[in-house]
Amino acid sequence: MLKGSCLCNAIQYEIEGELGPTMMCHCSKCRKANGSAYAINAAVKTDQFRFFKGQELVSEFESSPGVFRSFCKQCGSPLLSRRPSQPDIVRLRIGTLDTPVDIKPLAHIFVGSKASWDEIHDDIPQYDERP
Ligand SMILES: [Zn+2]
Ligand SMILES: [Zn+2]
């Protein structure tokens, strides 16, 4: 069981299972949503993910048609994104995990739209968009 929470700790979630493929996304929307160079997102099966505290504080923003980003309306922590067209998975922002996990991101994606000051210094494969 993996557990995580938002910055103010009002929202807590748990995952019954493993994280799926993990990507570092440099797209402009992830940059803005996280205030950072990129977001690190892991696919998680929807039926294995559960908010067990503070669900009433989870707010959503439709950042592109059909892409909903969930965040804490109290502290602003980005938590996950979901697409009604892909109901089986959510994409978790793994920086919100409290349980240590031993994973290595598979790829940098949307490198074609990374910030001009963002330098990538590792050997992980890079893709201009989503491969
Ligand atoms: Zn919060
Ligand atoms: Zn992105």
PDB file of C-alpha atoms and ligand atoms in Angstrom:
ATOM      1  CA  MET A   1       0.000   0.000   0.000  1.00  0.00           C
ATOM      2  CA  LEU A   2       1.396   3.379  -1.039  1.00  0.00           C
ATOM      3  CA  LYS A   3       0.252   6.563   0.660  1.00  0.00           C
ATOM      4  CA  GLY A   4       0.475  10.193  -0.249  1.00  0.00           C
ATOM      5  CA  SER A   5      -0.882  13.608   0.654  1.00  0.00           C
ATOM      6  CA  CYS A   6      -1.025  17.228  -0.408  1.00  0.00           C
ATOM      7  CA  LEU A   7       1.123  19.997   1.057  1.00  0.00           C
ATOM      8  CA  CYS A   8      -1.391  20.957   3.783  1.00  0.00           C
ATOM      9  CA  ASN A   9      -2.016  17.270   4.520  1.00  0.00           C
ATOM     10  CA  ALA A  10      -5.797  17.723   4.373  1.00  0.00           C
ATOM     11  CA  ILE A  11      -6.031  15.389   1.370  1.00  0.00           C
ATOM     12  CA  GLN A  12      -4.638  11.893   1.781  1.00  0.00           C
ATOM     13  CA  TYR A  13      -4.727   9.045  -0.678  1.00  0.00           C
ATOM     14  CA  GLU A  14      -3.678   5.450  -0.920  1.00  0.00           C
ATOM     15  CA  ILE A  15      -2.781   3.149  -3.766  1.00  0.00           C
ATOM     16  CA  GLU A  16      -3.335  -0.564  -3.560  1.00  0.00           C
ATOM     17  CA  GLY A  17      -0.810  -1.787  -6.092  1.00  0.00           C
ATOM     18  CA  GLU A  18       2.225  -0.679  -8.011  1.00  0.00           C
ATOM     19  CA  LEU A  19       2.945   2.502  -9.915  1.00  0.00           C
ATOM     20  CA  GLY A  20       2.791   2.125 -13.676  1.00  0.00           C
ATOM     21  CA  PRO A  21       5.075   3.768 -16.248  1.00  0.00           C
ATOM     22  CA  THR A  22       6.603   6.969 -14.896  1.00  0.00           C
ATOM     23  CA  MET A  23       7.406   9.923 -17.145  1.00  0.00           C
ATOM     24  CA  MET A  24       8.987  13.326 -16.678  1.00  0.00           C
ATOM     25  CA  CYS A  25       6.670  15.649 -18.582  1.00  0.00           C
ATOM     26  CA  HIS A  26       8.122  18.971 -19.736  1.00  0.00           C
ATOM     27  CA  CYS A  27       4.945  20.211 -21.464  1.00  0.00           C
ATOM     28  CA  SER A  28       3.960  23.817 -20.839  1.00  0.00           C
ATOM     29  CA  LYS A  29       0.829  22.790 -18.955  1.00  0.00           C
ATOM     30  CA  CYS A  30       2.686  20.543 -16.507  1.00  0.00           C
ATOM     31  CA  ARG A  31       5.253  23.307 -16.057  1.00  0.00           C
ATOM     32  CA  LYS A  32       2.571  25.817 -15.131  1.00  0.00           C
ATOM     33  CA  ALA A  33       0.565  23.391 -13.007  1.00  0.00           C
ATOM     34  CA  ASN A  34       3.689  22.560 -10.992  1.00  0.00           C
ATOM     35  CA  GLY A  35       5.570  25.866 -11.188  1.00  0.00           C
ATOM     36  CA  SER A  36       8.602  23.850 -12.193  1.00  0.00           C
ATOM     37  CA  ALA A  37      10.650  22.511 -15.100  1.00  0.00           C
ATOM     38  CA  TYR A  38       8.601  19.341 -15.377  1.00  0.00           C
ATOM     39  CA  ALA A  39       6.164  17.070 -13.610  1.00  0.00           C
ATOM     40  CA  ILE A  40       6.906  13.454 -12.742  1.00  0.00           C
ATOM     41  CA  ASN A  41       3.786  11.467 -13.400  1.00  0.00           C
ATOM     42  CA  ALA A  42       3.061   7.784 -12.943  1.00  0.00           C
ATOM     43  CA  ALA A  43       0.123   5.889 -14.324  1.00  0.00           C
ATOM     44  CA  VAL A  44      -1.973   4.333 -11.566  1.00  0.00           C
ATOM     45  CA  LYS A  45      -4.983   2.085 -12.045  1.00  0.00           C
ATOM     46  CA  THR A  46      -8.114   4.060 -11.177  1.00  0.00           C
ATOM     47  CA  ASP A  47      -9.609   1.186  -9.218  1.00  0.00           C
ATOM     48  CA  GLN A  48      -6.431   0.966  -7.085  1.00  0.00           C
ATOM     49  CA  PHE A  49      -6.415   4.677  -6.197  1.00  0.00           C
ATOM     50  CA  ARG A  50      -8.509   6.125  -3.380  1.00  0.00           C
ATOM     51  CA  PHE A  51      -8.727   9.439  -1.576  1.00  0.00           C
ATOM     52  CA  PHE A  52      -9.405   8.459   2.027  1.00  0.00           C
ATOM     53  CA  LYS A  53      -9.266  11.929   3.572  1.00  0.00           C
ATOM     54  CA  GLY A  54     -10.180  15.399   2.337  1.00  0.00           C
ATOM     55  CA  GLN A  55     -11.893  14.339  -0.868  1.00  0.00           C
ATOM     56  CA  GLU A  56     -14.146  17.407  -0.548  1.00  0.00           C
ATOM     57  CA  LEU A  57     -11.043  19.595  -0.995  1.00  0.00           C
ATOM     58  CA  VAL A  58     -10.076  18.004  -4.324  1.00  0.00           C
ATOM     59  CA  SER A  59     -10.721  20.504  -7.073  1.00  0.00           C
ATOM     60  CA  GLU A  60     -10.351  20.001 -10.817  1.00  0.00           C
ATOM     61  CA  PHE A  61      -9.362  22.170 -13.735  1.00  0.00           C
ATOM     62  CA  GLU A  62      -9.887  21.121 -17.361  1.00  0.00           C
ATOM     63  CA  SER A  63      -6.520  22.218 -18.772  1.00  0.00           C
ATOM     64  CA  SER A  64      -7.177  20.858 -22.279  1.00  0.00           C
ATOM     65  CA  PRO A  65     -10.409  19.465 -23.654  1.00  0.00           C
ATOM     66  CA  GLY A  66     -10.806  16.087 -21.976  1.00  0.00           C
ATOM     67  CA  VAL A  67      -7.869  16.478 -19.542  1.00  0.00           C
ATOM     68  CA  PHE A  68      -8.751  17.228 -15.922  1.00  0.00           C
ATOM     69  CA  ARG A  69      -6.052  18.159 -13.404  1.00  0.00           C
ATOM     70  CA  SER A  70      -6.866  17.606  -9.728  1.00  0.00           C
ATOM     71  CA  PHE A  71      -5.362  19.726  -6.993  1.00  0.00           C
ATOM     72  CA  CYS A  72      -5.964  20.676  -3.374  1.00  0.00           C
ATOM     73  CA  LYS A  73      -8.121  23.770  -3.214  1.00  0.00           C
ATOM     74  CA  GLN A  74      -6.596  24.678   0.153  1.00  0.00           C
ATOM     75  CA  CYS A  75      -2.840  24.427  -0.568  1.00  0.00           C
ATOM     76  CA  GLY A  76      -2.720  24.075  -4.371  1.00  0.00           C
ATOM     77  CA  SER A  77      -0.750  20.824  -4.534  1.00  0.00           C
ATOM     78  CA  PRO A  78      -1.175  19.144  -7.914  1.00  0.00           C
ATOM     79  CA  LEU A  79      -2.247  15.552  -7.297  1.00  0.00           C
ATOM     80  CA  LEU A  80      -3.218  13.820 -10.506  1.00  0.00           C
ATOM     81  CA  SER A  81      -4.702  14.179 -13.945  1.00  0.00           C
ATOM     82  CA  ARG A  82      -7.446  12.090 -15.495  1.00  0.00           C
ATOM     83  CA  ARG A  83      -9.032  11.708 -18.886  1.00  0.00           C
ATOM     84  CA  PRO A  84     -12.595  10.486 -19.212  1.00  0.00           C
ATOM     85  CA  SER A  85     -11.422   8.895 -22.494  1.00  0.00           C
ATOM     86  CA  GLN A  86      -9.000   6.720 -20.459  1.00  0.00           C
ATOM     87  CA  PRO A  87     -11.112   5.865 -17.413  1.00  0.00           C
ATOM     88  CA  ASP A  88      -8.852   2.997 -16.290  1.00  0.00           C
ATOM     89  CA  ILE A  89      -5.893   5.147 -15.256  1.00  0.00           C
ATOM     90  CA  VAL A  90      -5.046   8.368 -13.493  1.00  0.00           C
ATOM     91  CA  ARG A  91      -1.655  10.031 -13.764  1.00  0.00           C
ATOM     92  CA  LEU A  92      -0.336  10.637 -10.275  1.00  0.00           C
ATOM     93  CA  ARG A  93       2.102  13.475  -9.468  1.00  0.00           C
ATOM     94  CA  ILE A  94       4.506  11.254  -7.584  1.00  0.00           C
ATOM     95  CA  GLY A  95       6.119  14.106  -5.646  1.00  0.00           C
ATOM     96  CA  THR A  96       3.052  13.915  -3.396  1.00  0.00           C
ATOM     97  CA  LEU A  97       3.837  10.328  -2.297  1.00  0.00           C
ATOM     98  CA  ASP A  98       4.805   9.846   1.351  1.00  0.00           C
ATOM     99  CA  THR A  99       5.755   6.179   0.986  1.00  0.00           C
ATOM    100  CA  PRO A 100       9.277   5.748  -0.429  1.00  0.00           C
ATOM    101  CA  VAL A 101       9.195   4.055  -3.826  1.00  0.00           C
ATOM    102  CA  ASP A 102      12.021   2.539  -5.812  1.00  0.00           C
ATOM    103  CA  ILE A 103      11.324   3.572  -9.362  1.00  0.00           C
ATOM    104  CA  LYS A 104      13.202   5.107 -12.240  1.00  0.00           C
ATOM    105  CA  PRO A 105      11.388   7.333 -14.737  1.00  0.00           C
ATOM    106  CA  LEU A 106      11.270   5.775 -18.205  1.00  0.00           C
ATOM    107  CA  ALA A 107      11.451   8.912 -20.313  1.00  0.00           C
ATOM    108  CA  HIS A 108      11.426  12.658 -20.652  1.00  0.00           C
ATOM    109  CA  ILE A 109       8.373  13.566 -22.714  1.00  0.00           C
ATOM    110  CA  PHE A 110       7.279  16.780 -24.435  1.00  0.00           C
ATOM    111  CA  VAL A 111      10.931  17.835 -24.474  1.00  0.00           C
ATOM    112  CA  GLY A 112      10.013  19.820 -27.600  1.00  0.00           C
ATOM    113  CA  SER A 113       8.171  22.297 -25.381  1.00  0.00           C
ATOM    114  CA  LYS A 114      10.531  22.398 -22.388  1.00  0.00           C
ATOM    115  CA  ALA A 115      11.564  25.730 -20.859  1.00  0.00           C
ATOM    116  CA  SER A 116      14.548  27.430 -22.515  1.00  0.00           C
ATOM    117  CA  TRP A 117      16.510  27.267 -19.246  1.00  0.00           C
ATOM    118  CA  ASP A 118      15.711  23.597 -18.593  1.00  0.00           C
ATOM    119  CA  GLU A 119      18.829  21.465 -19.142  1.00  0.00           C
ATOM    120  CA  ILE A 120      18.488  17.704 -18.994  1.00  0.00           C
ATOM    121  CA  HIS A 121      21.554  15.990 -17.537  1.00  0.00           C
ATOM    122  CA  ASP A 122      20.776  12.294 -17.584  1.00  0.00           C
ATOM    123  CA  ASP A 123      20.695   9.396 -20.036  1.00  0.00           C
ATOM    124  CA  ILE A 124      16.961   8.743 -19.834  1.00  0.00           C
ATOM    125  CA  PRO A 125      15.373   8.714 -23.325  1.00  0.00           C
ATOM    126  CA  GLN A 126      13.875  11.994 -24.530  1.00  0.00           C
ATOM    127  CA  TYR A 127      10.835  12.450 -26.775  1.00  0.00           C
ATOM    128  CA  ASP A 128       9.588  15.663 -28.304  1.00  0.00           C
ATOM    129  CA  GLU A 129       6.001  14.640 -27.543  1.00  0.00           C
ATOM    130  CA  ARG A 130       4.336  11.625 -25.968  1.00  0.00           C
ATOM    131  CA  PRO A 131       5.832   8.492 -27.629  1.00  0.00           C
TER     132      PRO A 131
HETATM  133 ZN    ZN B   1      -3.737  20.610   0.638  1.00  0.00          ZN
HETATM  134 ZN    ZN B   2       2.650  17.438 -19.270  1.00  0.00          ZN
END
